[in-house]
Short mmCIF file of C-alpha atoms in Angstrom, two decimals:
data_model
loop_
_atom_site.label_atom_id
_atom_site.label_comp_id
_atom_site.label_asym_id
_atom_site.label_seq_id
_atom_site.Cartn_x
_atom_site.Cartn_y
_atom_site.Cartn_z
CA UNK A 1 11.88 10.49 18.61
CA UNK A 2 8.85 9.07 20.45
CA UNK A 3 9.72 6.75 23.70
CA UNK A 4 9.97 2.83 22.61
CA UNK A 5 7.48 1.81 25.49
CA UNK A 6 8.81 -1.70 24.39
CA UNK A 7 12.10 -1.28 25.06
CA UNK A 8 13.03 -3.25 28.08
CA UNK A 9 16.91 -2.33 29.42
CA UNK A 10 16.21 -4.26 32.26
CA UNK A 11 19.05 -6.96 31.83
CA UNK A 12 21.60 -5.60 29.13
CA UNK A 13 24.31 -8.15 28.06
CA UNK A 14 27.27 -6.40 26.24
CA UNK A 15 29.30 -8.98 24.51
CA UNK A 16 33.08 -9.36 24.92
CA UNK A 17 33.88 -12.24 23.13
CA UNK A 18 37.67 -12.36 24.83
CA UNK A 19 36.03 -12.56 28.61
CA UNK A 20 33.88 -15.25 26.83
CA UNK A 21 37.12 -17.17 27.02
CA UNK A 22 37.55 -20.63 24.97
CA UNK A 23 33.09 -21.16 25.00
CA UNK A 24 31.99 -19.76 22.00
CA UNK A 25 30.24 -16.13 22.61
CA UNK A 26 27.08 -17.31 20.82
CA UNK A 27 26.85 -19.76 23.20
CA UNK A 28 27.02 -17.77 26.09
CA UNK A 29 24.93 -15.11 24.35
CA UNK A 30 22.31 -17.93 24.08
CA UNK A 31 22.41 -19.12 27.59
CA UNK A 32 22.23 -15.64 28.95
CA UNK A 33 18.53 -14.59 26.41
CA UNK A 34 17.97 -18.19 28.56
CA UNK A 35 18.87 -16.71 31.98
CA UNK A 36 16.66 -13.62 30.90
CA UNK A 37 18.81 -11.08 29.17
CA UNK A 38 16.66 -8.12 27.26
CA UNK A 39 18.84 -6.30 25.29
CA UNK A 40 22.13 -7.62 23.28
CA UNK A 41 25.01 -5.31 22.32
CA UNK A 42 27.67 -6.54 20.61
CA UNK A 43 31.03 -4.52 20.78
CA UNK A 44 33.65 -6.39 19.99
CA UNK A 45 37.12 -3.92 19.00
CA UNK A 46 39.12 -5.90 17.31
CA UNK A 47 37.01 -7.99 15.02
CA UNK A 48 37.59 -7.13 11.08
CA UNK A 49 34.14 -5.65 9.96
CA UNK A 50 33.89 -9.14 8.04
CA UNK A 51 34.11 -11.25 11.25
CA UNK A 52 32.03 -8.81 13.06
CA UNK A 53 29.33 -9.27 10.42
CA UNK A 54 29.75 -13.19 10.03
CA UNK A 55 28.74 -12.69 14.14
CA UNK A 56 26.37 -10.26 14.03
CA UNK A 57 24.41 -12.68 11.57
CA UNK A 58 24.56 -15.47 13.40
CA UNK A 59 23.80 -13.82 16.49
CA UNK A 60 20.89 -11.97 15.37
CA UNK A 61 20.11 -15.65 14.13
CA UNK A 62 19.69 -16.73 17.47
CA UNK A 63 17.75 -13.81 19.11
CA UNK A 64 13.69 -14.47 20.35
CA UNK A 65 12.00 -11.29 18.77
CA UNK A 66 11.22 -9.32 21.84
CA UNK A 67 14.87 -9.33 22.47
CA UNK A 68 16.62 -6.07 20.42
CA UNK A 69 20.08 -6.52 18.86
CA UNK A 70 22.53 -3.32 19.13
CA UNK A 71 25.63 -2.97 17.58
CA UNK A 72 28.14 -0.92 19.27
CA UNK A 73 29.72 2.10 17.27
CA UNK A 74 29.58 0.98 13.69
CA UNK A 75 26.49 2.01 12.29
CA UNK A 76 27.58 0.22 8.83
CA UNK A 77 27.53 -3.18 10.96
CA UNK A 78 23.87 -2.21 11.85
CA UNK A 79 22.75 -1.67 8.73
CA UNK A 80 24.46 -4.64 7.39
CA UNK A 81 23.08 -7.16 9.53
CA UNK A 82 19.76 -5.26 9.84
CA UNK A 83 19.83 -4.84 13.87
CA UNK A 84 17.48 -3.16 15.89
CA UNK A 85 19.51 -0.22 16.79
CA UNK A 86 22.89 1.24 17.65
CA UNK A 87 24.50 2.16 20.95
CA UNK A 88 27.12 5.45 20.38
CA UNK A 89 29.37 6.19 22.48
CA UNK A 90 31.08 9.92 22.67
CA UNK A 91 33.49 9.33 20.39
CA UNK A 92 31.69 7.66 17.76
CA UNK A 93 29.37 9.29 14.50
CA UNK A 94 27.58 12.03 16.01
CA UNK A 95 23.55 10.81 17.12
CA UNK A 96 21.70 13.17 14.90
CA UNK A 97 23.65 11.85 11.76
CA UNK A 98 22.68 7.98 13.01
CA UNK A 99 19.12 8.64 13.36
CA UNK A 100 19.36 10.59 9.80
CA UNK A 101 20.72 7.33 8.17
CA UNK A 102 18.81 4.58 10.60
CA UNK A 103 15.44 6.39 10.52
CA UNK A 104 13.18 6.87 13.07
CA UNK A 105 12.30 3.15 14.40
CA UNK A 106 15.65 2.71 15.19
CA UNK A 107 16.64 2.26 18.71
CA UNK A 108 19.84 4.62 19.47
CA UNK A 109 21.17 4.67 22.54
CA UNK A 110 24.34 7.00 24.14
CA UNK A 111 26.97 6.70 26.43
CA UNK A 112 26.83 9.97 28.69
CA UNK A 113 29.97 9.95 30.99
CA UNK A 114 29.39 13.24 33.03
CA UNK A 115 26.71 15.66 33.88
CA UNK A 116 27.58 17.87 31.00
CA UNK A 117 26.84 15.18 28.08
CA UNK A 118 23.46 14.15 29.65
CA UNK A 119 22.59 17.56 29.45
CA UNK A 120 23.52 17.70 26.03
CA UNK A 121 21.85 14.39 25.08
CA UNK A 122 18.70 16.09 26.33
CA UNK A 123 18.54 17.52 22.69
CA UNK A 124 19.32 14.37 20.67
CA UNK A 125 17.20 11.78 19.13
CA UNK A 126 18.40 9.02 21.58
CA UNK A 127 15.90 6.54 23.06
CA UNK A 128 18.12 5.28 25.68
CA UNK A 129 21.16 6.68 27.55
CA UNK A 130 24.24 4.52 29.15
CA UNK A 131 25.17 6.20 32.49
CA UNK A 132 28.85 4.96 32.55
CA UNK A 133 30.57 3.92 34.30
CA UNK A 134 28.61 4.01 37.22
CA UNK A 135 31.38 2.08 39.60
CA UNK A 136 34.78 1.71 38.25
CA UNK A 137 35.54 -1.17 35.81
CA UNK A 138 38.77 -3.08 34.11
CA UNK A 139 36.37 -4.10 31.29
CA UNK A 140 36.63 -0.31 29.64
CA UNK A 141 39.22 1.85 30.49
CA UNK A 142 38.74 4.62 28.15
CA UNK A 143 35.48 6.20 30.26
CA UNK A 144 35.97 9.28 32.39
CA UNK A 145 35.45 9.07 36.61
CA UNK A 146 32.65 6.94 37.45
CA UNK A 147 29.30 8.23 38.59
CA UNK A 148 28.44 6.21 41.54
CA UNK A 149 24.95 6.31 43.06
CA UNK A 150 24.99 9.76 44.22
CA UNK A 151 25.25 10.66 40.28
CA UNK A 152 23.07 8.02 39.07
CA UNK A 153 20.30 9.64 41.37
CA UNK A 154 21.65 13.22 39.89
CA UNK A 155 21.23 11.99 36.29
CA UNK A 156 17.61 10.08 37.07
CA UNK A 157 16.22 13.93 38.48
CA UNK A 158 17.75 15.59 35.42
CA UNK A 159 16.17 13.36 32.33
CA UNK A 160 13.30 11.52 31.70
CA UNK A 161 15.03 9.32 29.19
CA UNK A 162 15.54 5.58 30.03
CA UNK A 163 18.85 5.15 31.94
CA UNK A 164 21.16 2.09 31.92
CA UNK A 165 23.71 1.34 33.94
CA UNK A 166 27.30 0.44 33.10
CA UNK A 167 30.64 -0.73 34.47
CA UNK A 168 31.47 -2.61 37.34
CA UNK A 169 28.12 -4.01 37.87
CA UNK A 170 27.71 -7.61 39.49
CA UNK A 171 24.61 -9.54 41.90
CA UNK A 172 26.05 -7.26 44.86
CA UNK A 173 25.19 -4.05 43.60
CA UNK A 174 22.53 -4.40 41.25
CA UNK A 175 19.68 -4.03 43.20
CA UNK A 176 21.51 -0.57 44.16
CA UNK A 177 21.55 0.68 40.96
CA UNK A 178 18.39 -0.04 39.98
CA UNK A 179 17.18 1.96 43.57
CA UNK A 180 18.96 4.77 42.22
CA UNK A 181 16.92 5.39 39.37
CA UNK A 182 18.02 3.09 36.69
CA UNK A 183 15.75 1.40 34.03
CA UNK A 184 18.33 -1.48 33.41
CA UNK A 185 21.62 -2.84 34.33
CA UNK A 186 24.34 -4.07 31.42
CA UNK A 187 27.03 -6.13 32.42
CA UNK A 188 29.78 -7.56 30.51
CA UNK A 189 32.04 -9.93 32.61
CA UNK A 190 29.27 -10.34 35.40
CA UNK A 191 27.55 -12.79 32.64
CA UNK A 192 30.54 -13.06 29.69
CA UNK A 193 33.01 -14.74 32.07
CA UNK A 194 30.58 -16.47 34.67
CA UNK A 195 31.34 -19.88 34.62
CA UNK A 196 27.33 -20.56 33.95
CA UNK A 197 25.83 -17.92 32.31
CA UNK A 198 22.20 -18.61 31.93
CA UNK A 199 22.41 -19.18 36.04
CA UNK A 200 24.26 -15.63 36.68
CA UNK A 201 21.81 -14.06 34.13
CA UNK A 202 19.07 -15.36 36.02
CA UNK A 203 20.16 -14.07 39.30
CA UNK A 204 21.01 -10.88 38.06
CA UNK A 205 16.95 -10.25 36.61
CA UNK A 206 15.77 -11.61 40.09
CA UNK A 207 17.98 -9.25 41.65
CA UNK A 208 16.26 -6.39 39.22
CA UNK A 209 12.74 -7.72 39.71
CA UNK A 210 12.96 -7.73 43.31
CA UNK A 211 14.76 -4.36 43.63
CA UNK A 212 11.78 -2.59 41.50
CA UNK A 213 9.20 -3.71 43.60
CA UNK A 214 10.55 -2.17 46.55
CA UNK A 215 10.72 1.25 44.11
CA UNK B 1 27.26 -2.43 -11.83
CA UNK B 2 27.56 0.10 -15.06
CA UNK B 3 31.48 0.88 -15.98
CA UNK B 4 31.88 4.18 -14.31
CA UNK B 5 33.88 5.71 -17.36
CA UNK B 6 34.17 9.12 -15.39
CA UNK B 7 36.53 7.34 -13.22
CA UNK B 8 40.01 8.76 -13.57
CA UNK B 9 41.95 6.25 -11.10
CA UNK B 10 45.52 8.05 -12.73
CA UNK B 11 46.87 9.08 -9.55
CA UNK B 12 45.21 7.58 -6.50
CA UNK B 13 46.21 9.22 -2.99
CA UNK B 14 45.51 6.95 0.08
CA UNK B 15 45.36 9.01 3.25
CA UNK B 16 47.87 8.79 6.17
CA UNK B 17 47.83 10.94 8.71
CA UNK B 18 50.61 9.61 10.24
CA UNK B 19 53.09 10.12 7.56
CA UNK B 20 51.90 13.62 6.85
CA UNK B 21 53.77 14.36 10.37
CA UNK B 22 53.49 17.83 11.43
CA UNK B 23 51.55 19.30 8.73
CA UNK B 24 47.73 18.87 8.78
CA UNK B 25 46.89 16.09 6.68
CA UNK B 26 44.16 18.51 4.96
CA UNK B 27 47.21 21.15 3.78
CA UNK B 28 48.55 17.75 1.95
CA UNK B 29 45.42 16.97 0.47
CA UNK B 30 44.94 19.77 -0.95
CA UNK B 31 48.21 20.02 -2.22
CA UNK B 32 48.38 16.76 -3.74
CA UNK B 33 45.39 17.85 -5.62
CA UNK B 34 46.79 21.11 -7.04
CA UNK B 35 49.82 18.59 -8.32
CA UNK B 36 46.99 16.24 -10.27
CA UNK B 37 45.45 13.90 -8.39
CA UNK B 38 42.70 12.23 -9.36
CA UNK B 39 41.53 10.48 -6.88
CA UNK B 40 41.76 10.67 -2.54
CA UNK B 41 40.61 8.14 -0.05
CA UNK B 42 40.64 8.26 3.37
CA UNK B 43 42.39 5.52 5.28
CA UNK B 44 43.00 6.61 8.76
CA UNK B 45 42.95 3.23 10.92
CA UNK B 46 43.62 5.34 14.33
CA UNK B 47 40.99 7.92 14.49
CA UNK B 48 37.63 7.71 16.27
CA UNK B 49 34.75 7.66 14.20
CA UNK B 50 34.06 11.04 15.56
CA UNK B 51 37.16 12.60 14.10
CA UNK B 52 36.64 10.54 11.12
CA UNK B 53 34.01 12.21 10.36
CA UNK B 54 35.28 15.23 11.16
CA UNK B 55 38.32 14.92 9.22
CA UNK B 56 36.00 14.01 6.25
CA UNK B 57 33.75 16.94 6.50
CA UNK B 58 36.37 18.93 5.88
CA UNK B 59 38.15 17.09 3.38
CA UNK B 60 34.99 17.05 0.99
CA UNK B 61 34.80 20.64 1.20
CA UNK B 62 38.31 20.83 -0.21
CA UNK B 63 38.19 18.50 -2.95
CA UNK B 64 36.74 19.77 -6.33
CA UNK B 65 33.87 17.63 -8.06
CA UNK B 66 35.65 15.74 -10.41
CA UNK B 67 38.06 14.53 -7.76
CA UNK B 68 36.05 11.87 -5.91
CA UNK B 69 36.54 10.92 -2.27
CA UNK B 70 36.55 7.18 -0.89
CA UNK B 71 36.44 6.26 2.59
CA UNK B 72 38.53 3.00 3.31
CA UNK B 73 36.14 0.14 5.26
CA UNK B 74 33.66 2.26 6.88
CA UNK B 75 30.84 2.51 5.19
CA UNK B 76 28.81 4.30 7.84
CA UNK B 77 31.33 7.17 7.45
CA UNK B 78 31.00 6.91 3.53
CA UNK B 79 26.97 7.91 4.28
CA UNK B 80 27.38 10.44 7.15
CA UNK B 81 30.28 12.33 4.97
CA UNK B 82 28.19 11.73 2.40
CA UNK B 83 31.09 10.52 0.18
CA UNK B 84 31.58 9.55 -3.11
CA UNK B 85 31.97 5.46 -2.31
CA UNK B 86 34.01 3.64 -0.68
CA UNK B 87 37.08 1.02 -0.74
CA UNK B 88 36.93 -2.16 1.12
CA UNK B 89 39.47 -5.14 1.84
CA UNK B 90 39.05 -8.88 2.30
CA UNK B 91 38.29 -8.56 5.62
CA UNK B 92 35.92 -5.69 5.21
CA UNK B 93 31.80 -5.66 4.64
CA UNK B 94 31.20 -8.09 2.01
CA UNK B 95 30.42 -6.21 -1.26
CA UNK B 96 27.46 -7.00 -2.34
CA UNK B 97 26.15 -6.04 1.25
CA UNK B 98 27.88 -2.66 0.36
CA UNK B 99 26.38 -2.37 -2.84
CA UNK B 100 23.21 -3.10 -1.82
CA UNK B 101 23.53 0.00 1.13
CA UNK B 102 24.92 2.61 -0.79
CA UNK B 103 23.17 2.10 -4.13
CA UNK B 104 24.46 1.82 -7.72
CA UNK B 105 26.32 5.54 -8.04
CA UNK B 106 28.54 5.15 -5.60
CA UNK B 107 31.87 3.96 -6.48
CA UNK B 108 33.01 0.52 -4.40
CA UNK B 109 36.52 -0.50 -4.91
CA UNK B 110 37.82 -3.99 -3.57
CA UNK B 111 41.40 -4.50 -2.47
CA UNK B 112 42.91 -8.29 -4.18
CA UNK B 113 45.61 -9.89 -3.19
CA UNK B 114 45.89 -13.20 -4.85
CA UNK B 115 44.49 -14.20 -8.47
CA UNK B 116 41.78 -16.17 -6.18
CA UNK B 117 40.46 -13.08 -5.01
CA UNK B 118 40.67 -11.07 -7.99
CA UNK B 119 38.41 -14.23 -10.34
CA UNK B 120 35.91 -13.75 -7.38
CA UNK B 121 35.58 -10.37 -7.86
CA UNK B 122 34.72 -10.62 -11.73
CA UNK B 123 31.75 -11.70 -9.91
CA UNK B 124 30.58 -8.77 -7.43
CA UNK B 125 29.72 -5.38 -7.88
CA UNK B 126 32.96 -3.49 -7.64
CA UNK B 127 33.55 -0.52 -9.90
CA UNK B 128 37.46 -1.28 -9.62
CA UNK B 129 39.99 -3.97 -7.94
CA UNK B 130 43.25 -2.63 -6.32
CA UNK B 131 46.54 -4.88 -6.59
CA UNK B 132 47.35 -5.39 -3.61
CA UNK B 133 50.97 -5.03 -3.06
CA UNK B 134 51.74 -4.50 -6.23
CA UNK B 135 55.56 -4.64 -4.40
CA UNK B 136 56.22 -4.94 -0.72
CA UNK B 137 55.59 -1.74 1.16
CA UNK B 138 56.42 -0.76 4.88
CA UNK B 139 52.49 1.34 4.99
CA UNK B 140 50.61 -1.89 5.17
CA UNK B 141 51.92 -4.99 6.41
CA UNK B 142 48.99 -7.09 6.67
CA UNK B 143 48.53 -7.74 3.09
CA UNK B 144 49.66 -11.14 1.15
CA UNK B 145 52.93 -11.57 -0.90
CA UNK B 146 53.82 -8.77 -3.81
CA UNK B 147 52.35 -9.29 -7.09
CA UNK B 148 55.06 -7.83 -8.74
CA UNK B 149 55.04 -6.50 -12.10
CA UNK B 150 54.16 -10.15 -14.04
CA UNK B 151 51.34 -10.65 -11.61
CA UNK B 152 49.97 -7.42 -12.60
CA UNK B 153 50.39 -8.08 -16.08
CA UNK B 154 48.34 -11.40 -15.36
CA UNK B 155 45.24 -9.94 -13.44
CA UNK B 156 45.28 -7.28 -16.49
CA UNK B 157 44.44 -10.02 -18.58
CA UNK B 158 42.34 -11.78 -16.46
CA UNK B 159 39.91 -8.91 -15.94
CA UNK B 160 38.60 -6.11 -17.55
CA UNK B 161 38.03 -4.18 -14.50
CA UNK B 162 39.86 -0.65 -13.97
CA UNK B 163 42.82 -1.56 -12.22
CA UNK B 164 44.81 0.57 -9.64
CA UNK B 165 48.00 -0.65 -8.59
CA UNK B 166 49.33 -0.18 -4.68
CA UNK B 167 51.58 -0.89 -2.90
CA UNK B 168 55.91 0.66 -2.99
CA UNK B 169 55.48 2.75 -5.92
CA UNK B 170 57.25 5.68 -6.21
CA UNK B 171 58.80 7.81 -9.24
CA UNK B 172 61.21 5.08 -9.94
CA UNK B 173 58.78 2.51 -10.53
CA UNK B 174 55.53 4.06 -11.64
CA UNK B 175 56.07 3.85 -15.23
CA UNK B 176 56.72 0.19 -15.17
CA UNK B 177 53.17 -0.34 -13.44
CA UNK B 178 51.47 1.81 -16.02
CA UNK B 179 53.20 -0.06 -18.58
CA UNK B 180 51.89 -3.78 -16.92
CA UNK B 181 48.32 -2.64 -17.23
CA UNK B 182 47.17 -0.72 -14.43
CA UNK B 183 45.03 1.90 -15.32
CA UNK B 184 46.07 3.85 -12.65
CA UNK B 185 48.94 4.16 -9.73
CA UNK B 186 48.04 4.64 -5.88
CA UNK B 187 50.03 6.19 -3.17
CA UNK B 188 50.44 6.66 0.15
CA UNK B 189 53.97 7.73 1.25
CA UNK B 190 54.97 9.15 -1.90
CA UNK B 191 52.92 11.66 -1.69
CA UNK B 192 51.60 12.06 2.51
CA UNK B 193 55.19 11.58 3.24
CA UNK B 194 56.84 13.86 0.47
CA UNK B 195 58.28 17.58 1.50
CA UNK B 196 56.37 19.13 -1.46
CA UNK B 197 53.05 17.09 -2.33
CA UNK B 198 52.15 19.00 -4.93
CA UNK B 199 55.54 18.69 -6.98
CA UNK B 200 55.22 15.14 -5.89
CA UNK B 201 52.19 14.51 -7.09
CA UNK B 202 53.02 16.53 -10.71
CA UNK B 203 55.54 14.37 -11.36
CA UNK B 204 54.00 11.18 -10.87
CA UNK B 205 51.14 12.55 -12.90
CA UNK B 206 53.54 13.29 -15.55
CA UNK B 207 55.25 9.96 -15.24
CA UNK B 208 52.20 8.29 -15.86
CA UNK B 209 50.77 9.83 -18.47
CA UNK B 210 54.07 9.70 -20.28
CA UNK B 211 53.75 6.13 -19.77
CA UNK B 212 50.34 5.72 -21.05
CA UNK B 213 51.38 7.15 -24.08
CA UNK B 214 53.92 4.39 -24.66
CA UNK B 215 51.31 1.92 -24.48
#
């Protein structure tokens, strides 16, 4: 898999349509692509694959082109609403297998959750990898210990994949993050429950942007 | 969508892990196929898509080539196992969307539960409808009101789809579903959940076609 010089993880909104709260996620999803968002994931557990389609649609409906959809875990949902890619996590179909069905201009990205699995995603045709969680988070529960900086800066030396950070993330330690090596930040609640989120997507990318330059 | 006359839908074994309790669901499998059935999908709500797949390696390597294998919902795991087709429900992919992904062989079956669902399906591209409960069952509680044995006989007339009937049917009852028009019988606990699937399965196989000849 050749590197997707396009891609751009730098602000990566994962949807959670529940933290959302009564607004309706496409409009958040809207305001945040307004705010500057890059990259969309939608993971949403407990939608029937029919309602997750019905929103993948409309979402992808809604997307500017320079601004890739990803479906989390089902690669059928990908396919279905013809998405730009996939984001697996450890648990999910096995990468190889994805990139046999989604071919090769696919964007696949991986959740790697210790030392050991970005070692092993060295190997696979992934264009992206999730560090995660790099702080602790109530948003996912089901992740291992979290990296923290320290282990962000471990994972940057060992790969020279694009990294993303995950979990936890919010305007006071974004620009840390992005310091220790990361390519991108994705948040969930940080932007899914702020009470504006075009504004906190905003501040977020200015955080980013400034915290590069001083790379 | 060509009638797929090799279908044998006789005796249909939905998957459940659960109710196969201590012994490995694959042991069941492949006992249940030794006592005649004829057809297996995979339904296991719980697992990861990881050990779906994994679970459905294995399971094709087990299962002889006239027996097909279905994978219930997920059609990403119907291409990575590289299955036979795959069953949906209401709330699953749309069918046509699942047509149009896994081609004209594969075999797509589409779970009805009302005689609005099933004249909507004369429509799509479905190799065979499911009643769905044909009577109330404890395995699956999020389906509609029983057909019973006089809505069977009604959706029998109204289509000339093959028919498999699901839903409470054991050795007491199977007969009387064969004899409404199904063209075949599916089951979950009376096999999964049985002390000796393979004698369980022979006898339902027996009882039905017994009860085909009566026709």
């Amino acid at each position: 898999v050749q590197l997707k010089r396009s891609l751009d993880l730098s602000l990566y909104l994962v949807t959670d349509r529940k933290l959302a709260g009564p607004r309706n996620l496409l409009e958040v999803v809207q305001k945040a692509i307004k705010g500057g968002v890059t990259v969309v994931q939608l993971r949403e557990k407990d939608l029937s694959a029919r309602e997750f389609y019905e929103l993948g649609i409309r979402t992808k409906e809604l997307l500017p082109p320079d601004v890739p959809l990803l479906i989390d875990d089902r690669l059928d949902l990908a396919l279905a609403i013809g998405t730009d890619g996939l984001h697996l996590g450890q648990r999910d179909l096995p990468v190889e297998i994805a990139r046999k069905l989604l071919g090769p201009p696919a964007i696949i990205g991986l959740s790697v959750e210790n030392l050991s699995q970005l070692q092993a995603a060295k190997q696979l045709p992934v264009d992206y990898l999730a560090i995660s969680p790099v702080f602790s988070t109530p948003t996912k529960t089901d992740t291992g210990p979290a990296w923290g900086l320290d282990g962000l800066r471990t994972a940057r030396e060992l790969t020279c994949l694009p990294l993303v950070a995950i979990g936890g993330i919010d305007e006071n330690n974004a620009a840390s993050v992005i310091q220790a090596g990361a390519d991108g930040v994705a948040v969930v609640s940080a932007i899914c429950a702020a009470p504006d989120p075009e504004e906190a997507a905003r501040r977020l990318k200015n955080i980013i942007l400034e915290a590069r330059k001083k790379l």
